[in-house]
Amino acid sequence: MSFKIIEQATARLNRSELAVPGSNPTLFEKAAKSNVDVIFLDLEDAVAPDEKDQARKNIIEGLNDIDWNTKVMSVRINGLDTQFMYKDVVDLIEKAPGKLDLIMIPKVGTISDVYAVDMLCTQVEDAMNVEKRLGFELIIETALGMQNVNEIASYNRRLESLHFGVADYAASTKAKTTVIGGPNPNYHVLTDIDGDKPRHRHWGDMWHHAVSKMVIAARANGLRPIDGPFGDFGDKDGYIAQANRSATLGCEGKWAIHPSQIDLANEVMSPSDKEVNQAKRILDAMEIAKKEGKGAVSLDGRLIDIASIRQAEVLVEKSKLIASR
Ligand code: GLV
Ligand code: MG
């Protein structure tokens, strides 16, 4: 192991994250009663420019008046290149102090973008004597943001998670897509010519590199990597397949742009009973070895290394968080 200790962000359950447009407050109560782990009320792309002020008011009212129960609450503010962002931050902290857990910053391109929002939040929080500091969720969804993701993720204050914003990322990189967050049939390998035998197409995952790069940046800095939207909410199998791919690469949650996607995300992103039991067995074996003064720990005839122990601890911790919901 490196001598450098990676400090972990505040531990939160983030298997599912529901996007709710701030311009449609009729959806707020239903979201509050859902099974979702994190809710972000949106002021950015789901809200038209002439509805921004009203959406901001709706969100502030909703944060103050609705019982959000155990939900982790976030608001997606507008981008730093707009005239709306400063007011989003100032009004949210001044008019709903202490009600929010997180702020989601879209289209982060450089580490200075995070610095700027941190500076603004800190000023308003200090002026309001707000003790609970907002955490930041950053959407990596531009070529610039992806190019700088390692540096961005190393900003060591307030950061909790990185999110892959696949729709804007496709637009920014001019990628050719068919479904938001899904595969494209053109991204395939064609098997070689072999006489008259039929040639097969093997579909590839066009998002593999981007998601993987973001996961590495997040994990190297103790942050949660979260996969973004899957546009076709009628396609449950497609959603599950994508969620499984990102979970396999290390993501620990996925967005739901429709309530029907919440349970799918929770299911894919929760450890199975078998995995939790195995993790507990690893930790038990470690305890016994410690008591017996043994340096090396083995289970089922295999040596357990430090990395497996860490993984087991994370899994058991997560299962405790799930059980506490
Ligand atoms: C999310 O914001 C996306 O662009 O996919
Ligand atoms: Mg976006």
mmCIF file of C-alpha atoms and ligand atoms in Angstrom:
data_model
loop_
_atom_site.group_PDB
_atom_site.id
_atom_site.type_symbol
_atom_site.label_atom_id
_atom_site.label_comp_id
_atom_site.label_asym_id
_atom_site.label_seq_id
_atom_site.Cartn_x
_atom_site.Cartn_y
_atom_site.Cartn_z
ATOM 1 C CA MET A 1 0.000 0.000 0.000
ATOM 2 C CA SER A 2 1.007 3.560 -0.567
ATOM 3 C CA PHE A 3 2.001 5.723 2.397
ATOM 4 C CA LYS A 4 -0.726 8.137 1.245
ATOM 5 C CA ILE A 5 -4.001 7.581 3.084
ATOM 6 C CA ILE A 6 -7.118 8.206 1.014
ATOM 7 C CA GLU A 7 -9.662 10.015 3.122
ATOM 8 C CA GLN A 8 -13.173 8.802 2.365
ATOM 9 C CA ALA A 9 -16.032 11.228 1.692
ATOM 10 C CA THR A 10 -18.989 11.332 4.109
ATOM 11 C CA ALA A 11 -20.557 7.860 3.917
ATOM 12 C CA ARG A 12 -24.020 7.953 2.368
ATOM 13 C CA LEU A 13 -26.204 5.416 0.661
ATOM 14 C CA ASN A 14 -26.246 6.520 -2.977
ATOM 15 C CA ARG A 15 -27.528 3.471 -4.879
ATOM 16 C CA SER A 16 -30.234 5.486 -6.602
ATOM 17 C CA GLU A 17 -30.487 9.216 -7.267
ATOM 18 C CA LEU A 18 -33.760 10.643 -8.522
ATOM 19 C CA ALA A 19 -33.891 13.693 -10.787
ATOM 20 C CA VAL A 20 -36.928 15.886 -10.086
ATOM 21 C CA PRO A 21 -37.515 19.082 -12.100
ATOM 22 C CA GLY A 22 -37.848 22.134 -9.860
ATOM 23 C CA SER A 23 -40.479 23.499 -12.218
ATOM 24 C CA ASN A 24 -42.853 20.646 -11.363
ATOM 25 C CA PRO A 25 -43.487 20.759 -7.585
ATOM 26 C CA THR A 26 -46.408 18.334 -7.901
ATOM 27 C CA LEU A 27 -43.732 15.609 -8.147
ATOM 28 C CA PHE A 28 -42.031 16.534 -4.853
ATOM 29 C CA GLU A 29 -44.312 14.663 -2.389
ATOM 30 C CA LYS A 30 -44.172 11.488 -4.438
ATOM 31 C CA ALA A 31 -40.380 11.679 -4.582
ATOM 32 C CA ALA A 32 -40.238 12.174 -0.791
ATOM 33 C CA LYS A 33 -42.252 8.963 -0.299
ATOM 34 C CA SER A 34 -40.254 6.877 -2.773
ATOM 35 C CA ASN A 35 -37.533 4.310 -2.016
ATOM 36 C CA VAL A 36 -34.795 6.459 -3.481
ATOM 37 C CA ASP A 37 -31.574 7.158 -1.570
ATOM 38 C CA VAL A 38 -30.765 10.640 -2.917
ATOM 39 C CA ILE A 39 -33.020 13.222 -4.571
ATOM 40 C CA PHE A 40 -31.767 16.091 -6.651
ATOM 41 C CA LEU A 41 -34.216 18.861 -7.330
ATOM 42 C CA ASP A 42 -33.226 20.316 -10.661
ATOM 43 C CA LEU A 43 -32.705 23.949 -11.544
ATOM 44 C CA GLU A 44 -30.559 23.243 -14.574
ATOM 45 C CA ASP A 45 -31.434 21.467 -17.807
ATOM 46 C CA ALA A 46 -34.941 20.266 -16.923
ATOM 47 C CA VAL A 47 -35.995 23.897 -16.360
ATOM 48 C CA ALA A 48 -36.522 26.435 -19.173
ATOM 49 C CA PRO A 49 -34.736 29.801 -18.753
ATOM 50 C CA ASP A 50 -37.949 31.756 -18.138
ATOM 51 C CA GLU A 51 -38.998 29.268 -15.421
ATOM 52 C CA LYS A 52 -35.764 29.437 -13.410
ATOM 53 C CA ASP A 53 -37.006 31.963 -10.820
ATOM 54 C CA GLN A 54 -40.239 30.105 -10.177
ATOM 55 C CA ALA A 55 -38.437 26.749 -10.007
ATOM 56 C CA ARG A 56 -36.023 28.181 -7.430
ATOM 57 C CA LYS A 57 -38.978 29.381 -5.342
ATOM 58 C CA ASN A 58 -40.692 25.982 -5.645
ATOM 59 C CA ILE A 59 -37.564 24.213 -4.453
ATOM 60 C CA ILE A 60 -37.040 26.506 -1.474
ATOM 61 C CA GLU A 61 -40.676 26.055 -0.467
ATOM 62 C CA GLY A 62 -40.428 22.290 -0.932
ATOM 63 C CA LEU A 63 -37.232 22.030 1.118
ATOM 64 C CA ASN A 64 -38.814 23.994 3.965
ATOM 65 C CA ASP A 65 -42.306 22.466 3.959
ATOM 66 C CA ILE A 66 -42.070 18.834 2.888
ATOM 67 C CA ASP A 67 -41.037 15.973 5.162
ATOM 68 C CA TRP A 68 -38.259 14.382 3.098
ATOM 69 C CA ASN A 69 -37.753 11.779 5.800
ATOM 70 C CA THR A 70 -34.351 10.049 5.515
ATOM 71 C CA LYS A 71 -33.671 11.209 1.967
ATOM 72 C CA VAL A 72 -30.362 12.816 1.197
ATOM 73 C CA MET A 73 -31.323 16.112 -0.446
ATOM 74 C CA SER A 74 -29.476 17.824 -3.264
ATOM 75 C CA VAL A 75 -30.202 20.601 -5.747
ATOM 76 C CA ARG A 76 -28.631 20.781 -9.180
ATOM 77 C CA ILE A 77 -27.680 24.419 -9.611
ATOM 78 C CA ASN A 78 -27.176 26.102 -12.962
ATOM 79 C CA GLY A 79 -23.801 26.143 -14.694
ATOM 80 C CA LEU A 80 -21.075 28.635 -13.884
ATOM 81 C CA ASP A 81 -21.459 30.175 -17.339
ATOM 82 C CA THR A 82 -25.051 31.268 -16.686
ATOM 83 C CA GLN A 83 -26.567 34.308 -14.994
ATOM 84 C CA PHE A 84 -28.531 32.017 -12.622
ATOM 85 C CA MET A 85 -25.905 30.154 -10.627
ATOM 86 C CA TYR A 86 -25.005 32.760 -7.988
ATOM 87 C CA LYS A 87 -28.661 33.286 -7.116
ATOM 88 C CA ASP A 88 -29.262 29.523 -6.889
ATOM 89 C CA VAL A 89 -26.520 29.194 -4.269
ATOM 90 C CA VAL A 90 -27.323 32.368 -2.334
ATOM 91 C CA ASP A 91 -31.083 31.788 -2.176
ATOM 92 C CA LEU A 92 -30.831 28.091 -1.293
ATOM 93 C CA ILE A 93 -28.549 28.740 1.664
ATOM 94 C CA GLU A 94 -30.267 31.935 2.810
ATOM 95 C CA LYS A 95 -33.858 30.794 2.429
ATOM 96 C CA ALA A 96 -33.603 27.092 3.259
ATOM 97 C CA PRO A 97 -30.661 27.045 5.700
ATOM 98 C CA GLY A 98 -29.626 23.595 6.859
ATOM 99 C CA LYS A 99 -32.227 21.833 4.689
ATOM 100 C CA LEU A 100 -29.871 20.653 1.990
ATOM 101 C CA ASP A 101 -27.151 18.027 2.228
ATOM 102 C CA LEU A 102 -25.565 18.500 -1.168
ATOM 103 C CA ILE A 103 -25.281 20.780 -4.147
ATOM 104 C CA MET A 104 -24.837 19.239 -7.557
ATOM 105 C CA ILE A 105 -22.581 21.245 -9.859
ATOM 106 C CA PRO A 106 -23.149 20.528 -13.558
ATOM 107 C CA LYS A 107 -20.593 20.626 -16.378
ATOM 108 C CA VAL A 108 -17.567 21.035 -14.133
ATOM 109 C CA GLY A 109 -14.645 21.712 -16.471
ATOM 110 C CA THR A 110 -11.741 22.699 -14.249
ATOM 111 C CA ILE A 111 -10.811 22.587 -10.575
ATOM 112 C CA SER A 112 -11.353 26.374 -10.473
ATOM 113 C CA ASP A 113 -15.060 25.822 -11.117
ATOM 114 C CA VAL A 114 -15.261 23.896 -7.845
ATOM 115 C CA TYR A 115 -13.160 26.531 -6.069
ATOM 116 C CA ALA A 116 -15.553 29.256 -7.232
ATOM 117 C CA VAL A 117 -18.673 27.499 -5.919
ATOM 118 C CA ASP A 118 -16.884 26.594 -2.663
ATOM 119 C CA MET A 119 -15.951 30.254 -2.188
ATOM 120 C CA LEU A 120 -19.512 31.406 -2.777
ATOM 121 C CA CYS A 121 -21.051 28.739 -0.510
ATOM 122 C CA THR A 122 -18.564 29.489 2.252
ATOM 123 C CA GLN A 123 -19.374 33.219 2.189
ATOM 124 C CA VAL A 124 -23.116 32.659 2.405
ATOM 125 C CA GLU A 125 -22.849 29.889 5.011
ATOM 126 C CA ASP A 126 -20.601 32.067 7.179
ATOM 127 C CA ALA A 127 -22.921 35.047 6.826
ATOM 128 C CA MET A 128 -25.883 32.870 7.806
ATOM 129 C CA ASN A 129 -24.018 31.057 10.607
ATOM 130 C CA VAL A 130 -24.927 27.758 8.971
ATOM 131 C CA GLU A 131 -22.986 25.001 10.663
ATOM 132 C CA LYS A 132 -23.874 22.187 8.286
ATOM 133 C CA ARG A 133 -21.588 22.679 5.289
ATOM 134 C CA LEU A 134 -22.940 21.579 1.932
ATOM 135 C CA GLY A 135 -21.248 18.673 0.210
ATOM 136 C CA PHE A 136 -20.646 18.789 -3.538
ATOM 137 C CA GLU A 137 -21.627 16.301 -6.215
ATOM 138 C CA LEU A 138 -19.895 17.058 -9.497
ATOM 139 C CA ILE A 139 -21.171 16.059 -12.918
ATOM 140 C CA ILE A 140 -18.400 15.124 -15.321
ATOM 141 C CA GLU A 141 -20.119 15.628 -18.642
ATOM 142 C CA THR A 142 -17.864 17.555 -20.971
ATOM 143 C CA ALA A 143 -14.659 16.743 -22.814
ATOM 144 C CA LEU A 144 -12.941 19.420 -20.690
ATOM 145 C CA GLY A 145 -14.230 17.947 -17.429
ATOM 146 C CA MET A 146 -13.158 14.453 -18.444
ATOM 147 C CA GLN A 147 -9.741 15.696 -19.504
ATOM 148 C CA ASN A 148 -9.296 17.339 -16.083
ATOM 149 C CA VAL A 149 -11.160 14.773 -13.987
ATOM 150 C CA ASN A 150 -8.124 13.681 -11.949
ATOM 151 C CA GLU A 151 -7.309 17.210 -10.853
ATOM 152 C CA ILE A 152 -10.978 18.080 -10.260
ATOM 153 C CA ALA A 153 -11.461 15.020 -8.056
ATOM 154 C CA SER A 154 -8.466 16.019 -5.934
ATOM 155 C CA TYR A 155 -10.141 19.234 -4.721
ATOM 156 C CA ASN A 156 -10.149 18.211 -1.127
ATOM 157 C CA ARG A 157 -13.001 20.163 0.451
ATOM 158 C CA ARG A 158 -16.692 19.344 0.301
ATOM 159 C CA LEU A 159 -16.471 16.776 -2.526
ATOM 160 C CA GLU A 160 -18.557 13.624 -2.140
ATOM 161 C CA SER A 161 -19.241 12.157 -5.571
ATOM 162 C CA LEU A 162 -18.555 12.281 -9.298
ATOM 163 C CA HIS A 163 -21.422 11.625 -11.734
ATOM 164 C CA PHE A 164 -21.171 10.609 -15.372
ATOM 165 C CA GLY A 165 -23.514 12.915 -17.312
ATOM 166 C CA VAL A 166 -23.689 10.832 -20.426
ATOM 167 C CA ALA A 167 -26.129 13.029 -22.395
ATOM 168 C CA ASP A 168 -24.052 16.192 -22.244
ATOM 169 C CA TYR A 169 -20.862 14.164 -22.531
ATOM 170 C CA ALA A 170 -22.080 12.752 -25.843
ATOM 171 C CA ALA A 171 -22.946 16.259 -27.024
ATOM 172 C CA SER A 172 -19.591 17.653 -25.918
ATOM 173 C CA THR A 173 -17.509 14.894 -27.500
ATOM 174 C CA LYS A 174 -19.789 14.733 -30.564
ATOM 175 C CA ALA A 175 -20.301 11.035 -29.924
ATOM 176 C CA LYS A 176 -22.976 9.311 -31.964
ATOM 177 C CA THR A 177 -25.683 7.939 -29.737
ATOM 178 C CA THR A 178 -29.059 6.318 -30.147
ATOM 179 C CA VAL A 179 -30.410 6.076 -26.576
ATOM 180 C CA ILE A 180 -29.186 8.320 -23.720
ATOM 181 C CA GLY A 181 -26.752 6.201 -21.727
ATOM 182 C CA GLY A 182 -27.269 3.060 -23.786
ATOM 183 C CA PRO A 183 -25.175 1.260 -26.397
ATOM 184 C CA ASN A 184 -24.937 2.114 -30.095
ATOM 185 C CA PRO A 185 -25.072 -0.787 -32.580
ATOM 186 C CA ASN A 186 -22.324 0.883 -34.619
ATOM 187 C CA TYR A 187 -19.899 0.338 -31.750
ATOM 188 C CA HIS A 188 -19.276 -3.313 -32.456
ATOM 189 C CA VAL A 189 -16.623 -5.774 -33.493
ATOM 190 C CA LEU A 190 -17.320 -7.863 -36.577
ATOM 191 C CA THR A 191 -15.781 -11.325 -36.481
ATOM 192 C CA ASP A 192 -13.318 -12.152 -39.269
ATOM 193 C CA ILE A 193 -14.264 -13.686 -42.581
ATOM 194 C CA ASP A 194 -14.114 -17.451 -42.196
ATOM 195 C CA GLY A 195 -15.175 -19.096 -45.450
ATOM 196 C CA ASP A 196 -18.921 -19.101 -45.780
ATOM 197 C CA LYS A 197 -19.564 -19.053 -42.055
ATOM 198 C CA PRO A 198 -21.785 -16.211 -40.832
ATOM 199 C CA ARG A 199 -19.917 -13.264 -39.311
ATOM 200 C CA HIS A 200 -21.033 -12.145 -35.853
ATOM 201 C CA ARG A 201 -21.425 -8.691 -34.413
ATOM 202 C CA HIS A 202 -20.280 -8.262 -30.816
ATOM 203 C CA TRP A 203 -21.672 -5.109 -29.366
ATOM 204 C CA GLY A 204 -19.237 -3.065 -27.288
ATOM 205 C CA ASP A 205 -19.872 -0.568 -24.507
ATOM 206 C CA MET A 206 -19.059 2.848 -25.930
ATOM 207 C CA TRP A 207 -19.076 4.406 -22.410
ATOM 208 C CA HIS A 208 -16.569 1.998 -20.928
ATOM 209 C CA HIS A 209 -13.535 4.278 -21.088
ATOM 210 C CA ALA A 210 -15.303 7.378 -19.781
ATOM 211 C CA VAL A 211 -17.006 5.617 -16.866
ATOM 212 C CA SER A 212 -13.833 3.761 -15.971
ATOM 213 C CA LYS A 213 -11.733 6.949 -16.069
ATOM 214 C CA MET A 214 -14.217 8.717 -13.797
ATOM 215 C CA VAL A 215 -14.347 5.748 -11.401
ATOM 216 C CA ILE A 216 -10.562 5.777 -11.032
ATOM 217 C CA ALA A 217 -10.478 9.532 -10.341
ATOM 218 C CA ALA A 218 -13.289 9.191 -7.810
ATOM 219 C CA ARG A 219 -11.911 6.188 -5.955
ATOM 220 C CA ALA A 220 -8.364 7.579 -5.871
ATOM 221 C CA ASN A 221 -9.809 10.511 -3.941
ATOM 222 C CA GLY A 222 -12.298 8.704 -1.699
ATOM 223 C CA LEU A 223 -15.375 9.864 -3.668
ATOM 224 C CA ARG A 224 -18.462 7.917 -4.801
ATOM 225 C CA PRO A 225 -18.609 7.287 -8.557
ATOM 226 C CA ILE A 226 -22.210 7.426 -9.794
ATOM 227 C CA ASP A 227 -23.516 6.561 -13.250
ATOM 228 C CA GLY A 228 -25.887 9.097 -14.801
ATOM 229 C CA PRO A 229 -29.105 8.847 -16.783
ATOM 230 C CA PHE A 230 -30.557 6.104 -18.951
ATOM 231 C CA GLY A 231 -33.071 7.807 -21.198
ATOM 232 C CA ASP A 232 -35.493 5.073 -22.268
ATOM 233 C CA PHE A 233 -37.406 4.498 -19.038
ATOM 234 C CA GLY A 234 -39.648 1.957 -20.765
ATOM 235 C CA ASP A 235 -36.623 -0.308 -21.272
ATOM 236 C CA LYS A 236 -36.070 -1.920 -17.872
ATOM 237 C CA ASP A 237 -33.713 -4.600 -19.151
ATOM 238 C CA GLY A 238 -31.608 -2.005 -20.938
ATOM 239 C CA TYR A 239 -31.400 0.030 -17.720
ATOM 240 C CA ILE A 240 -30.406 -2.992 -15.657
ATOM 241 C CA ALA A 241 -27.757 -4.001 -18.209
ATOM 242 C CA GLN A 242 -26.214 -0.519 -18.132
ATOM 243 C CA ALA A 243 -26.395 -0.328 -14.330
ATOM 244 C CA ASN A 244 -24.698 -3.728 -14.102
ATOM 245 C CA ARG A 245 -21.921 -2.568 -16.427
ATOM 246 C CA SER A 246 -21.204 0.542 -14.376
ATOM 247 C CA ALA A 247 -21.457 -1.357 -11.074
ATOM 248 C CA THR A 248 -18.977 -3.887 -12.459
ATOM 249 C CA LEU A 249 -16.545 -1.041 -13.162
ATOM 250 C CA GLY A 250 -16.921 0.304 -9.609
ATOM 251 C CA CYS A 251 -19.865 2.737 -9.637
ATOM 252 C CA GLU A 252 -21.978 2.563 -6.501
ATOM 253 C CA GLY A 253 -25.129 4.222 -7.773
ATOM 254 C CA LYS A 254 -27.109 5.298 -10.788
ATOM 255 C CA TRP A 255 -29.539 8.074 -11.617
ATOM 256 C CA ALA A 256 -33.233 7.497 -12.018
ATOM 257 C CA ILE A 257 -34.861 9.967 -14.378
ATOM 258 C CA HIS A 258 -38.203 8.271 -13.725
ATOM 259 C CA PRO A 259 -39.516 6.725 -10.477
ATOM 260 C CA SER A 260 -39.752 3.327 -12.204
ATOM 261 C CA GLN A 261 -35.949 3.230 -12.337
ATOM 262 C CA ILE A 262 -35.446 3.633 -8.541
ATOM 263 C CA ASP A 263 -36.012 0.024 -7.492
ATOM 264 C CA LEU A 264 -33.935 -1.195 -10.436
ATOM 265 C CA ALA A 265 -30.973 0.905 -9.306
ATOM 266 C CA ASN A 266 -31.394 -0.107 -5.647
ATOM 267 C CA GLU A 267 -31.475 -3.762 -6.633
ATOM 268 C CA VAL A 268 -28.388 -3.675 -8.872
ATOM 269 C CA MET A 269 -26.368 -1.459 -6.521
ATOM 270 C CA SER A 270 -27.105 -3.384 -3.288
ATOM 271 C CA PRO A 271 -24.763 -6.167 -2.284
ATOM 272 C CA SER A 272 -26.417 -9.604 -2.346
ATOM 273 C CA ASP A 273 -26.918 -11.615 0.882
ATOM 274 C CA LYS A 274 -24.282 -14.016 -0.362
ATOM 275 C CA GLU A 275 -21.751 -11.209 -0.829
ATOM 276 C CA VAL A 276 -22.511 -9.753 2.621
ATOM 277 C CA ASN A 277 -22.200 -13.162 4.297
ATOM 278 C CA GLN A 278 -18.884 -13.812 2.602
ATOM 279 C CA ALA A 279 -17.654 -10.357 3.679
ATOM 280 C CA LYS A 280 -18.664 -11.112 7.282
ATOM 281 C CA ARG A 281 -16.820 -14.433 7.140
ATOM 282 C CA ILE A 282 -13.683 -12.624 5.942
ATOM 283 C CA LEU A 283 -13.883 -10.155 8.830
ATOM 284 C CA ASP A 284 -14.533 -12.954 11.347
ATOM 285 C CA ALA A 285 -11.540 -14.898 10.041
ATOM 286 C CA MET A 286 -9.440 -11.763 10.385
ATOM 287 C CA GLU A 287 -10.543 -11.292 14.011
ATOM 288 C CA ILE A 288 -9.708 -14.896 14.905
ATOM 289 C CA ALA A 289 -6.295 -14.613 13.249
ATOM 290 C CA LYS A 290 -5.639 -11.409 15.193
ATOM 291 C CA LYS A 291 -6.539 -13.080 18.504
ATOM 292 C CA GLU A 292 -4.312 -16.004 17.694
ATOM 293 C CA GLY A 293 -1.480 -13.614 16.857
ATOM 294 C CA LYS A 294 -1.247 -14.804 13.255
ATOM 295 C CA GLY A 295 0.009 -12.375 10.618
ATOM 296 C CA ALA A 296 -1.614 -14.014 7.608
ATOM 297 C CA VAL A 297 -5.332 -14.753 7.365
ATOM 298 C CA SER A 298 -6.774 -17.528 5.268
ATOM 299 C CA LEU A 299 -10.314 -18.608 4.479
ATOM 300 C CA ASP A 300 -11.473 -21.627 2.478
ATOM 301 C CA GLY A 301 -7.848 -22.443 1.753
ATOM 302 C CA ARG A 302 -7.094 -19.018 0.271
ATOM 303 C CA LEU A 303 -4.981 -16.236 1.684
ATOM 304 C CA ILE A 304 -6.901 -13.038 2.407
ATOM 305 C CA ASP A 305 -5.047 -9.846 1.627
ATOM 306 C CA ILE A 306 -5.548 -6.352 3.004
ATOM 307 C CA ALA A 307 -7.495 -5.283 -0.103
ATOM 308 C CA SER A 308 -10.096 -8.051 0.416
ATOM 309 C CA ILE A 309 -10.434 -7.032 4.057
ATOM 310 C CA ARG A 310 -11.011 -3.390 3.101
ATOM 311 C CA GLN A 311 -13.588 -4.458 0.503
ATOM 312 C CA ALA A 312 -15.315 -6.644 3.078
ATOM 313 C CA GLU A 313 -15.462 -3.747 5.541
ATOM 314 C CA VAL A 314 -17.001 -1.447 2.912
ATOM 315 C CA LEU A 315 -19.589 -4.063 1.983
ATOM 316 C CA VAL A 316 -20.616 -4.765 5.565
ATOM 317 C CA GLU A 317 -20.810 -1.020 6.245
ATOM 318 C CA LYS A 318 -23.054 -0.578 3.203
ATOM 319 C CA SER A 319 -25.329 -3.431 4.262
ATOM 320 C CA LYS A 320 -25.692 -1.759 7.681
ATOM 321 C CA LEU A 321 -26.677 1.519 5.993
ATOM 322 C CA ILE A 322 -29.265 -0.329 3.885
ATOM 323 C CA ALA A 323 -30.651 -2.118 6.950
ATOM 324 C CA SER A 324 -30.979 1.205 8.777
ATOM 325 C CA ARG A 325 -33.296 2.607 6.044
HETATM 326 C C1 GLV B 1 -26.789 14.764 -17.219
HETATM 327 O O1 GLV B 1 -26.803 15.877 -16.806
HETATM 328 C C2 GLV B 1 -26.424 14.428 -18.535
HETATM 329 O O2 GLV B 1 -26.111 15.355 -19.295
HETATM 330 O O3 GLV B 1 -26.445 13.238 -18.867
HETATM 331 MG MG MG B 2 -26.168 17.291 -18.265
#
